[in-house]
Coordinates of C-alpha atoms and ligand atoms in Angstrom, one line a residue:
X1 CA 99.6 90.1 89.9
X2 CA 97.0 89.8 92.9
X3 CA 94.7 92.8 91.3
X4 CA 92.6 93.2 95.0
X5 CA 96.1 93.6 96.6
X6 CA 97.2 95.9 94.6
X7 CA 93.9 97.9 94.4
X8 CA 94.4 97.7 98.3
X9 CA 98.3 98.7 98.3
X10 CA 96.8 101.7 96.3
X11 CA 94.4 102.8 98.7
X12 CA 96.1 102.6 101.6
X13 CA 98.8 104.5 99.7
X14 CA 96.4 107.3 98.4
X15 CA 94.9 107.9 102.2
X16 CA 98.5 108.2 103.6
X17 CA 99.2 110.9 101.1
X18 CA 95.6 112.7 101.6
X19 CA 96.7 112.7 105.4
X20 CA 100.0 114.6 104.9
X21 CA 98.2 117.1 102.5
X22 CA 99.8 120.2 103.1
X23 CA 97.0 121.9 103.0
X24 CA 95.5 120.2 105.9
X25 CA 98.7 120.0 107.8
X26 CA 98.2 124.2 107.9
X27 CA 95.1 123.5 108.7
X28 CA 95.1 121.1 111.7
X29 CA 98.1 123.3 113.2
X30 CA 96.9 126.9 112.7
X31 CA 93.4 128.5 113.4
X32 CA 92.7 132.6 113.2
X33 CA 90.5 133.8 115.4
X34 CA 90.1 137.7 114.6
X35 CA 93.4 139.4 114.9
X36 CA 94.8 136.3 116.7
X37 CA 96.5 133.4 115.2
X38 CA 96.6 130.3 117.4
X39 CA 99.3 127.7 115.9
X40 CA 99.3 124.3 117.9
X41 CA 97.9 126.5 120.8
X42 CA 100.6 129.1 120.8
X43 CA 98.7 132.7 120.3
X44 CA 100.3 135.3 118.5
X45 CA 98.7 139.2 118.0
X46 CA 98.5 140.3 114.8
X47 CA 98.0 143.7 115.7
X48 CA 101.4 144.0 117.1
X49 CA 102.6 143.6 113.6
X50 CA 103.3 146.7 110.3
X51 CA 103.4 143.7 107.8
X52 CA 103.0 139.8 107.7
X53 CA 104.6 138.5 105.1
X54 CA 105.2 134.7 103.5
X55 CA 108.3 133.0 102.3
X56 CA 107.3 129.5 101.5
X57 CA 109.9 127.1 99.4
X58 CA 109.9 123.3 98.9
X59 CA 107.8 120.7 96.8
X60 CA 104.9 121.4 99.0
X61 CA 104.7 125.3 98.8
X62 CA 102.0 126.2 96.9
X63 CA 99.4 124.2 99.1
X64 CA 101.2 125.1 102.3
X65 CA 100.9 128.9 101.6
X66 CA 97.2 128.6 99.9
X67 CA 96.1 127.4 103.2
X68 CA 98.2 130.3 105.1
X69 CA 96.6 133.0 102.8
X70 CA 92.9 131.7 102.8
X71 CA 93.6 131.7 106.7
X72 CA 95.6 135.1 107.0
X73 CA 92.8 136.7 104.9
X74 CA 93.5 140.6 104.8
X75 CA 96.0 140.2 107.1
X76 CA 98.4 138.9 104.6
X77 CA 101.0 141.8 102.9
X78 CA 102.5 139.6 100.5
X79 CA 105.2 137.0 99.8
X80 CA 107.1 134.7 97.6
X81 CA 107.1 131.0 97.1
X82 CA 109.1 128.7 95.5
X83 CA 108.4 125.1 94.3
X84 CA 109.5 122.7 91.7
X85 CA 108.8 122.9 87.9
X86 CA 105.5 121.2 87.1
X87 CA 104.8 121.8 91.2
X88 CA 104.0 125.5 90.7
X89 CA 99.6 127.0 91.0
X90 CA 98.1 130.2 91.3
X91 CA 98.3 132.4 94.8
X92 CA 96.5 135.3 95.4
X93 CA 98.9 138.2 97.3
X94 CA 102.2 135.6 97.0
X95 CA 104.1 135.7 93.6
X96 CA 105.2 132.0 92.4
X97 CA 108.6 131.1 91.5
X98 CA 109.8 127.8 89.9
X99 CA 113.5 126.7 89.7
X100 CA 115.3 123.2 89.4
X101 CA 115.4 120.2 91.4
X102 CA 117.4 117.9 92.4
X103 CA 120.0 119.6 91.0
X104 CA 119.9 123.5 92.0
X105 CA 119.9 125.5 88.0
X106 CA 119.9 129.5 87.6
X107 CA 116.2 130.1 88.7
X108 CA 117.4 128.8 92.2
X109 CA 119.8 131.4 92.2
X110 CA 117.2 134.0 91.0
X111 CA 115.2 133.0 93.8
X112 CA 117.6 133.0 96.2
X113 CA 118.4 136.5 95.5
X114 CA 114.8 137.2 95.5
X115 CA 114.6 136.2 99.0
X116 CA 117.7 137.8 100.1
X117 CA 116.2 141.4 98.8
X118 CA 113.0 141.0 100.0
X119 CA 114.5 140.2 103.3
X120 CA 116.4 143.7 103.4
X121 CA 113.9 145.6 102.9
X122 CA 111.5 144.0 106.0
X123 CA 111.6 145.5 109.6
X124 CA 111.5 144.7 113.4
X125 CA 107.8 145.5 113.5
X126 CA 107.1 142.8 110.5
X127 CA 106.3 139.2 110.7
X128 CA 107.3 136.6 108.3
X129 CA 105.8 133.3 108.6
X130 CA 108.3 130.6 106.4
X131 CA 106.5 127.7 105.2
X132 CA 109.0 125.2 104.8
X133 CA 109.3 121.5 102.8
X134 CA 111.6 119.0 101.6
X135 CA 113.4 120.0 97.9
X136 CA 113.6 123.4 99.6
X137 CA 117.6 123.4 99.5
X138 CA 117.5 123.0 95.7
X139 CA 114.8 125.3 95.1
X140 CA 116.6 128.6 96.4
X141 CA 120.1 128.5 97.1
X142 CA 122.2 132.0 97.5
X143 CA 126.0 130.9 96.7
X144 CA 129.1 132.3 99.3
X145 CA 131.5 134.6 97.6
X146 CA 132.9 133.0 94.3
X147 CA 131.1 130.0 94.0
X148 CA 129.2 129.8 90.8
X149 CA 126.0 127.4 89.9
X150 CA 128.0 124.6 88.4
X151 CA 129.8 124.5 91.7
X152 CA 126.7 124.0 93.7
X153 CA 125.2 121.8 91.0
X154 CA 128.6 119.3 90.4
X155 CA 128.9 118.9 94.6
X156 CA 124.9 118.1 95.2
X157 CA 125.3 116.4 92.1
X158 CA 128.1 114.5 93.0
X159 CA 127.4 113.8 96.6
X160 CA 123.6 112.2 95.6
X161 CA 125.4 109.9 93.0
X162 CA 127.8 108.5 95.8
X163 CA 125.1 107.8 98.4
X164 CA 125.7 110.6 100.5
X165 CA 122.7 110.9 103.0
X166 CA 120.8 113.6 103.0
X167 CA 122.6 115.0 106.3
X168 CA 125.5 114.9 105.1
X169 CA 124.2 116.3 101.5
X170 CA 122.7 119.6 103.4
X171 CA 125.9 119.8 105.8
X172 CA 127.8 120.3 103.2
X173 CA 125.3 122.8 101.3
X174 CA 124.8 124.8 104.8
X175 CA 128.4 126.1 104.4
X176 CA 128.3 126.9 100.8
X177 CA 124.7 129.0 100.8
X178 CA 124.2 132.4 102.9
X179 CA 120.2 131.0 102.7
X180 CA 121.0 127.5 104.2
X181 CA 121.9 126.5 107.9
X182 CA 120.3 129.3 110.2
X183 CA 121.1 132.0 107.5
X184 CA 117.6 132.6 106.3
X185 CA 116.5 133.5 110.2
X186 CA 119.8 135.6 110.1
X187 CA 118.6 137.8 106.5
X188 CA 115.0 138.1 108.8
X189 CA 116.1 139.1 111.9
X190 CA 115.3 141.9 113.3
X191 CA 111.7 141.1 112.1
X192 CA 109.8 138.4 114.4
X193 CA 109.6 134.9 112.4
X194 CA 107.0 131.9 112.6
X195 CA 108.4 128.8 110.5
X196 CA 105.8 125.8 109.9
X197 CA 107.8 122.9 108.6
X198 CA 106.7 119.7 106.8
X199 CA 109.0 117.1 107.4
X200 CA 110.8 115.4 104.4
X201 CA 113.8 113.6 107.0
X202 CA 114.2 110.8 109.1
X203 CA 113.5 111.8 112.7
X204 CA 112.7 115.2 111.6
X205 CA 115.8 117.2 112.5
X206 CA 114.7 121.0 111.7
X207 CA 118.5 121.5 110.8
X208 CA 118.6 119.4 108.4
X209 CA 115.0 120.0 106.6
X210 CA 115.4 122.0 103.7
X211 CA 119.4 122.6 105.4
X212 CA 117.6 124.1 108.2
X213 CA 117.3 127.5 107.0
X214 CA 115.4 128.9 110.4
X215 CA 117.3 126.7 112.7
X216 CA 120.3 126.8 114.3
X217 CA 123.4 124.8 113.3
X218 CA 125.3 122.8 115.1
X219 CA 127.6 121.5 112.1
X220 CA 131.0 122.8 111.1
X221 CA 133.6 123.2 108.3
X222 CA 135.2 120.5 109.8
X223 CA 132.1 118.3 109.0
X224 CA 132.1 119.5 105.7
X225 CA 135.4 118.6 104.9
X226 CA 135.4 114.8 106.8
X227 CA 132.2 114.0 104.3
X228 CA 134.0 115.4 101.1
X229 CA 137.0 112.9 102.2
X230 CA 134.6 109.8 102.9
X231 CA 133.4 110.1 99.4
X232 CA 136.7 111.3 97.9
X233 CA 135.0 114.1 96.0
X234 CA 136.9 116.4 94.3
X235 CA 136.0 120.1 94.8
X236 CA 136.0 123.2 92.1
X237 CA 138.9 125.7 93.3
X238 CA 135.9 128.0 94.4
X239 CA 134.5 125.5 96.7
X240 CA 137.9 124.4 98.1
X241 CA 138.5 127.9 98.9
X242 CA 135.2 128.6 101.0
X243 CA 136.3 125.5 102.6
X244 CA 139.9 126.2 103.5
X245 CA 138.8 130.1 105.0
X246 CA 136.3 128.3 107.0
X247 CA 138.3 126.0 108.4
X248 CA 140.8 128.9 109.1
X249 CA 138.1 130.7 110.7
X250 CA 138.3 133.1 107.9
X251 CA 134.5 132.7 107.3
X252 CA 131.9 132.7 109.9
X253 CA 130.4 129.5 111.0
X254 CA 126.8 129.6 110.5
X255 CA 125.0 130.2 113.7
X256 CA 124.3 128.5 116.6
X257 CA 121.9 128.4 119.3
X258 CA 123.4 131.2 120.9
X259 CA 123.2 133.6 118.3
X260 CA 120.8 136.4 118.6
X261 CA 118.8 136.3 115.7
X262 CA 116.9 133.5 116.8
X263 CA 115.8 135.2 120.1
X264 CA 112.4 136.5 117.7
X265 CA 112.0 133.1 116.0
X266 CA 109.7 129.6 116.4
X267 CA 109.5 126.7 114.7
X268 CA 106.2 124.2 114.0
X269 CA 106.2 120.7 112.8
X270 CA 102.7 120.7 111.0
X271 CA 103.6 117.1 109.4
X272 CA 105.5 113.7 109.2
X273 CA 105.7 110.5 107.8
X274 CA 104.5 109.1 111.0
X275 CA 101.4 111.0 110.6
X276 CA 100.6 109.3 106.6
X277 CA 101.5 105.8 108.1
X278 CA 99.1 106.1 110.7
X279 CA 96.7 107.5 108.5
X280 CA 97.8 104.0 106.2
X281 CA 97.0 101.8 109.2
X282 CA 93.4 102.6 109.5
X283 CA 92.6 102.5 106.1
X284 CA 94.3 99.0 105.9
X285 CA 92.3 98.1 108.9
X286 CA 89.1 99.4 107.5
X287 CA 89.9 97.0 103.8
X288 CA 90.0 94.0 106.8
X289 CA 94.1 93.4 106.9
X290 CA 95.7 93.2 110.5
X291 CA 97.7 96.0 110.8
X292 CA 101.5 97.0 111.9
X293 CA 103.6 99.9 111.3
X294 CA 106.8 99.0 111.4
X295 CA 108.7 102.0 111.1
X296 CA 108.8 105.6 109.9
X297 CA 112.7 105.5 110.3
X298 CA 113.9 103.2 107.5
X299 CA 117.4 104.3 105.9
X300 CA 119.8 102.4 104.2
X301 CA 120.5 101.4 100.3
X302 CA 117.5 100.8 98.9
X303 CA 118.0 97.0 97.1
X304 CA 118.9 96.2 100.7
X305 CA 116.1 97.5 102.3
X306 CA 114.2 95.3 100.0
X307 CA 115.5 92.3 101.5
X308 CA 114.5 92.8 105.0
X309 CA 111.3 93.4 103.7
X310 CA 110.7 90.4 101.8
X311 CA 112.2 88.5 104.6
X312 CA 109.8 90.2 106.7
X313 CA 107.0 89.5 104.1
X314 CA 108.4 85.5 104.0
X315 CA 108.2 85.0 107.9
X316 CA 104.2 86.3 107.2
X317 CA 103.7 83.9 104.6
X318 CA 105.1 81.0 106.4
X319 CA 104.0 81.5 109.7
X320 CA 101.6 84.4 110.2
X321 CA 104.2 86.1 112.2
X322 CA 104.9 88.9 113.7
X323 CA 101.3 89.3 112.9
X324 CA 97.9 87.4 111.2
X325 CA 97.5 87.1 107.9
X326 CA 96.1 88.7 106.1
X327 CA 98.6 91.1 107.0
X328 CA 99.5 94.6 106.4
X329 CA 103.2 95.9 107.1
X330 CA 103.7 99.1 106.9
X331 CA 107.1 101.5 107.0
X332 CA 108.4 104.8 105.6
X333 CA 111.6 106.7 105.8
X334 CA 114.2 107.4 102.7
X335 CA 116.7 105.2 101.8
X336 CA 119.9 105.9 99.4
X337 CA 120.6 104.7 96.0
X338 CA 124.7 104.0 95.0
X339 CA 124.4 105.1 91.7
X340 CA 127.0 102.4 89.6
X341 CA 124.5 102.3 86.4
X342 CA 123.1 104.5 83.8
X343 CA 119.6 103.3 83.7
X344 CA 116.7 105.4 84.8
X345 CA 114.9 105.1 88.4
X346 CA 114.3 106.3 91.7
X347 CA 114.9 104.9 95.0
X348 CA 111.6 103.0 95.2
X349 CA 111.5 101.5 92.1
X350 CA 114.8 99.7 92.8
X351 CA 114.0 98.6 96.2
X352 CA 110.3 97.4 94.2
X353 CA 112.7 95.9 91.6
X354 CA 115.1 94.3 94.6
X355 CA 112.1 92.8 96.4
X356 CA 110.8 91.5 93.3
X357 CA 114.0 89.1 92.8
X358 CA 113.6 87.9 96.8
X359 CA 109.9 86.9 96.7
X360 CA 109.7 85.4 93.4
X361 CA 108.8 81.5 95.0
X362 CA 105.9 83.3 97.3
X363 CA 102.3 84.1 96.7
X364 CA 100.1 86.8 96.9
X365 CA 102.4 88.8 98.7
X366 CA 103.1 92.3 97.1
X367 CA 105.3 95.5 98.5
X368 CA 103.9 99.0 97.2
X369 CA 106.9 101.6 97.6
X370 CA 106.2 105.5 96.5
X371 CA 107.4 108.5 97.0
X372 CA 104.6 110.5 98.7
X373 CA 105.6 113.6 96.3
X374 CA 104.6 111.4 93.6
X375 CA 107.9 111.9 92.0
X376 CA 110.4 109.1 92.3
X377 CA 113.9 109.8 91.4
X378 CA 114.8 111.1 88.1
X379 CA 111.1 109.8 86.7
X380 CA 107.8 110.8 86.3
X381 CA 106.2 108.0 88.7
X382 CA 105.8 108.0 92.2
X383 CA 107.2 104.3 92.8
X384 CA 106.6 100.8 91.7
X385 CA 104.5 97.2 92.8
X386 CA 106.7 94.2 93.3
X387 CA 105.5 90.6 94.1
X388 CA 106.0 86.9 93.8
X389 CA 104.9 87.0 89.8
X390 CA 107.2 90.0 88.5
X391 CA 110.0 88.3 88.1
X392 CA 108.2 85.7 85.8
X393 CA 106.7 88.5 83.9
X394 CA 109.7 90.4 83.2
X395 CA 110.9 86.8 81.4
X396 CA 108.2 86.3 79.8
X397 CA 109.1 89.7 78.1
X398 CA 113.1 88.5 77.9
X399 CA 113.6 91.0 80.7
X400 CA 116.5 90.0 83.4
X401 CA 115.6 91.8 86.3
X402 CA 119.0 90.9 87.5
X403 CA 120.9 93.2 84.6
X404 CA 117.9 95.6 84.6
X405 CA 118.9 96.7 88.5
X406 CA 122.8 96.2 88.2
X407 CA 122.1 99.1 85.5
X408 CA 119.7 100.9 88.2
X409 CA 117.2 100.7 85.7
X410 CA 114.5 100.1 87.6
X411 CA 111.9 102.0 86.0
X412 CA 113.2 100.7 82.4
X413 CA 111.7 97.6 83.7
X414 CA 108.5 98.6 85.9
X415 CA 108.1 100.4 82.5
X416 CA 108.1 97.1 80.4
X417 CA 105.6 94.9 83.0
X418 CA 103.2 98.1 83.6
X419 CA 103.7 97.9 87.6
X420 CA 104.7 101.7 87.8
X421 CA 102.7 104.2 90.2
X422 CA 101.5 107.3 88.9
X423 CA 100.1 109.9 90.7
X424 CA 101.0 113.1 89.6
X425 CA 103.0 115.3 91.6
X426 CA 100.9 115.2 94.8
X427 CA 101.8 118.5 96.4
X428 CA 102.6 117.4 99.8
X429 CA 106.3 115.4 100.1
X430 CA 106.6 113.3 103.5
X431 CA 109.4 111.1 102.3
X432 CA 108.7 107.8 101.1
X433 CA 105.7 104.8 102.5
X434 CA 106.7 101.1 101.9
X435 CA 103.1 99.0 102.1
X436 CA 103.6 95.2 102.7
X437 CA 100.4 93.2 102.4
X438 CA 100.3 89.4 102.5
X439 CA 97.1 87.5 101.8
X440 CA 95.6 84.4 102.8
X441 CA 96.1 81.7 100.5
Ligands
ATP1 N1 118.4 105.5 88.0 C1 118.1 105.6 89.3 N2 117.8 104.5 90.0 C2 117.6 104.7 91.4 N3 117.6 105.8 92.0 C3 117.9 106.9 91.4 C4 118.2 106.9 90.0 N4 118.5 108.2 89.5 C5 118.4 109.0 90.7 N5 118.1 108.2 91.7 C6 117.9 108.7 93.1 O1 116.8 109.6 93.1 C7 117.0 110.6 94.2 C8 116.7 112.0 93.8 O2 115.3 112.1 93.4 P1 114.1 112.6 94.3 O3 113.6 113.8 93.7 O4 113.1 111.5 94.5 O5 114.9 112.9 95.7 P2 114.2 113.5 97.0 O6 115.1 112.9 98.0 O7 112.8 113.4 97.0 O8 114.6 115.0 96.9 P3 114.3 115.9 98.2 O9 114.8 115.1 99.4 O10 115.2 117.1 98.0 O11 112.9 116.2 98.2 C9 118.4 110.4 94.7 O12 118.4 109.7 95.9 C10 119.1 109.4 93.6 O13 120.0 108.6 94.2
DGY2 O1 115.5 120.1 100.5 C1 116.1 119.3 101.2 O2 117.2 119.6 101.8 C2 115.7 117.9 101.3 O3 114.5 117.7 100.7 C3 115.5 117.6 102.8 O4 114.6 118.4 103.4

């Protein structure tokens, strides 16, 4: 392994992260001047309000509502936020929470209900500013009628092993949680509320972030039940039944842009993807590579993502196209993993594993692919290095990378050549950044 490039890879990698901290994101978007509060220029009078209060969920809660209470000041009444195990730091006026993730588990549904009460009891003179990330839908989920944890845990469970896309993941979870799919700004209403929102999704639909808990929502029933037919999953007789009354129009659809409870709400983007890669491209630029972002869009299953990639990374080393060498490509989104082993992994430790196998005749060409939550998949690490020499080392250790993915066991292997990424969890959680560099010769 090339160590400069992948002391590069890394650095780029660590100033796209330090871009999207949540922290600054708050920062950059919101700015108190007094008793005003200016977010991305939009001035609202504190005064006006009995009691501002915070409800912040997701992987990047605790840093998104430090920055909201160091900027609120006195201001602040209190609040509640929610994050993953091992995510979770001291506030001053907002209690912490922890519950499961990916897979929703009973302190989800503790905080769900948390949020519900605390909801009843605020008024139409009170403000509540939600501070919203990715892993939110996990984190706090308040069941329909009937429908018990395992439910919820067996379908999101069930949907992520069978490369369901996070769409149709959250469509499906919108009409099985009271919190999810508008239903949070429903529980608000009639108090006036300000959500800031740190984008985890491709293209970064606010219904779908989180399910869109502030937003309104245009999916139905009817969506729900076309995805649990295009993965032929088989639903608990609870589920099934919120699904038949909704389709019978027994249950409400969750609501739309019409409906009146979002007449006292906003919504603020305060961070993306595209903001870490462009963050990636000057620091690339600074270490002396030429620079191209490719993309901050990329979906797809992950081992065949890889293989564009390394075909893009071939074309470089060949002819110093689409751009000089020595290059840097760079590209984020989230891409899906079909689950058909029992190995252990994440989605950028395959695609590192998948690229791995396709550049194993080419030089000094290396892909860095991390999570930016520092947490890839079911592991510990935030991703993976791949280039032309992995392959070889994985032999030299009677590894067969080939076996080692069919089994998605990518990290089994990273583990095994010491080309894993760890960075901790990093507190902020933009998707994930794919870094492509190719050297001279
Ligand atoms: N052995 C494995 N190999 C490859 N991918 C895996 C493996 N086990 C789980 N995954 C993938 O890991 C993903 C879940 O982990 P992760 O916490 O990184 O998801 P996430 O998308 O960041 O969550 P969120 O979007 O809610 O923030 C799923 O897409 C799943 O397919
Ligand atoms: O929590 C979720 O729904 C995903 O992370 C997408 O935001």
């Amino acid at each position: 392994m090339n160590e400069k490039m992948r002391n590069d890879a890394y650095a780029i990698m660590s100033e796209a992260i330090a871009a999207v901290d949540p922290k600054a994101c708050i920062y950059r978007s919101v700015v108190k001047n007094g008793l005003e509060l200016l977010i991305n220029g939009r001035s609202y009078d504190l005064s006006l309000y009995d009691n501002i209060y915070i409800i912040s969920f997701g992987k990047a809660s605790i840093s998104m509502t430090k920055a909201m209470e160091e900027i609120l000041g006195d201001s602040l009444t209190s609040g509640i936020a929610i994050t993953k195990y091992g995510f979770s730091g001291p506030l001053s006026k907002v209690e912490v929470y922890e519950a499961g993730h990916p897979t929703p588990d009973d302190n989800s549904i503790i905080a769900g209900k948390k949020v519900h009460d605390f909801l009843e009891s605020t008024g139409a003179n009170d403000l509540i500013l939600f501070l919203i990330s990715g892993g939110g839908s996990a984190l706090v989920t308040y069941p329909r009628k009937g429908i018990s944890l395992t439910d919820m845990a067996k379908l999101t469970d069930g949907l992520i092993r069978s490369g369901a896309t996070i769409d149709e993941l959250n469509t499906v979870r919108k009409h099985l949680c009271s919190i999810k799919g508008g239903g949070l700004a429903k529980m608000a209403f009639p108090s006036e509320s300000i959500s800031l929102i740190l984008s985890d999704v491709v293209g970064d639909p606010l219904d779908v972030i989180a399910s869109g808990p502030t937003v309104p929502d245009t999916s139905t029933y009817g969506d729900f039940h076309e995805i649990i037919e295009r993965y032929s999953i088989t639903l608990s007789p609870a589920v099934a039944g919120v699904l038949e009354d909704g389709l019978e129009g027994v249950i409400e659809e969750t609501p739309s842009s019409e409906a009146p409870v979002f007449e006292k709400t906003s919504h603020y983007l305060v961070g993306n993807n595209a903001l870490a890669l462009m963050e990636a491209e000057n620091k690339a630029s600074e270490l002396g590579y030429n620079t191209m972002v490719l993309t901050s869009s990329v979906i797809g299953e992950a081992r065949e993502v890889a293989k564009v990639f390394a075909a893009i990374a071939r074309e470089e080393r060949r002819r110093g196209t689409p751009i000089p060498l020595p290059a840097c490509i760079l590209a984020g989104g989230e891409t899906t993993v079909t689950m058909k082993g029992k190995g252990l992994g994440g989605r950028c430790q395959e695609m590192a594993l998948s690229f791995a196998i396709e550049v194993a005749d080419l030089n000094d060409v290396l892909l860095l692919a991390a999570g930016t939550d520092g947490n890839d998949g079911t592991t510990d690490c935030a991703g993976a290095y791949a280039d032309g020499e992995t392959i070889q080392n994985g032999k030299n250790l009677q590894l067969d990378a080939h076996m080692f993915l069919s089994n998605n066991n990518s990290h089994g292997f990273f583990k095994e050549t010491g080309d894993l990424i760890k960075t901790g969890p990093t507190g902020t959680n933009v998707m994930d950044i794919y870094i492509i560099l190719v050297d001279m010769f």
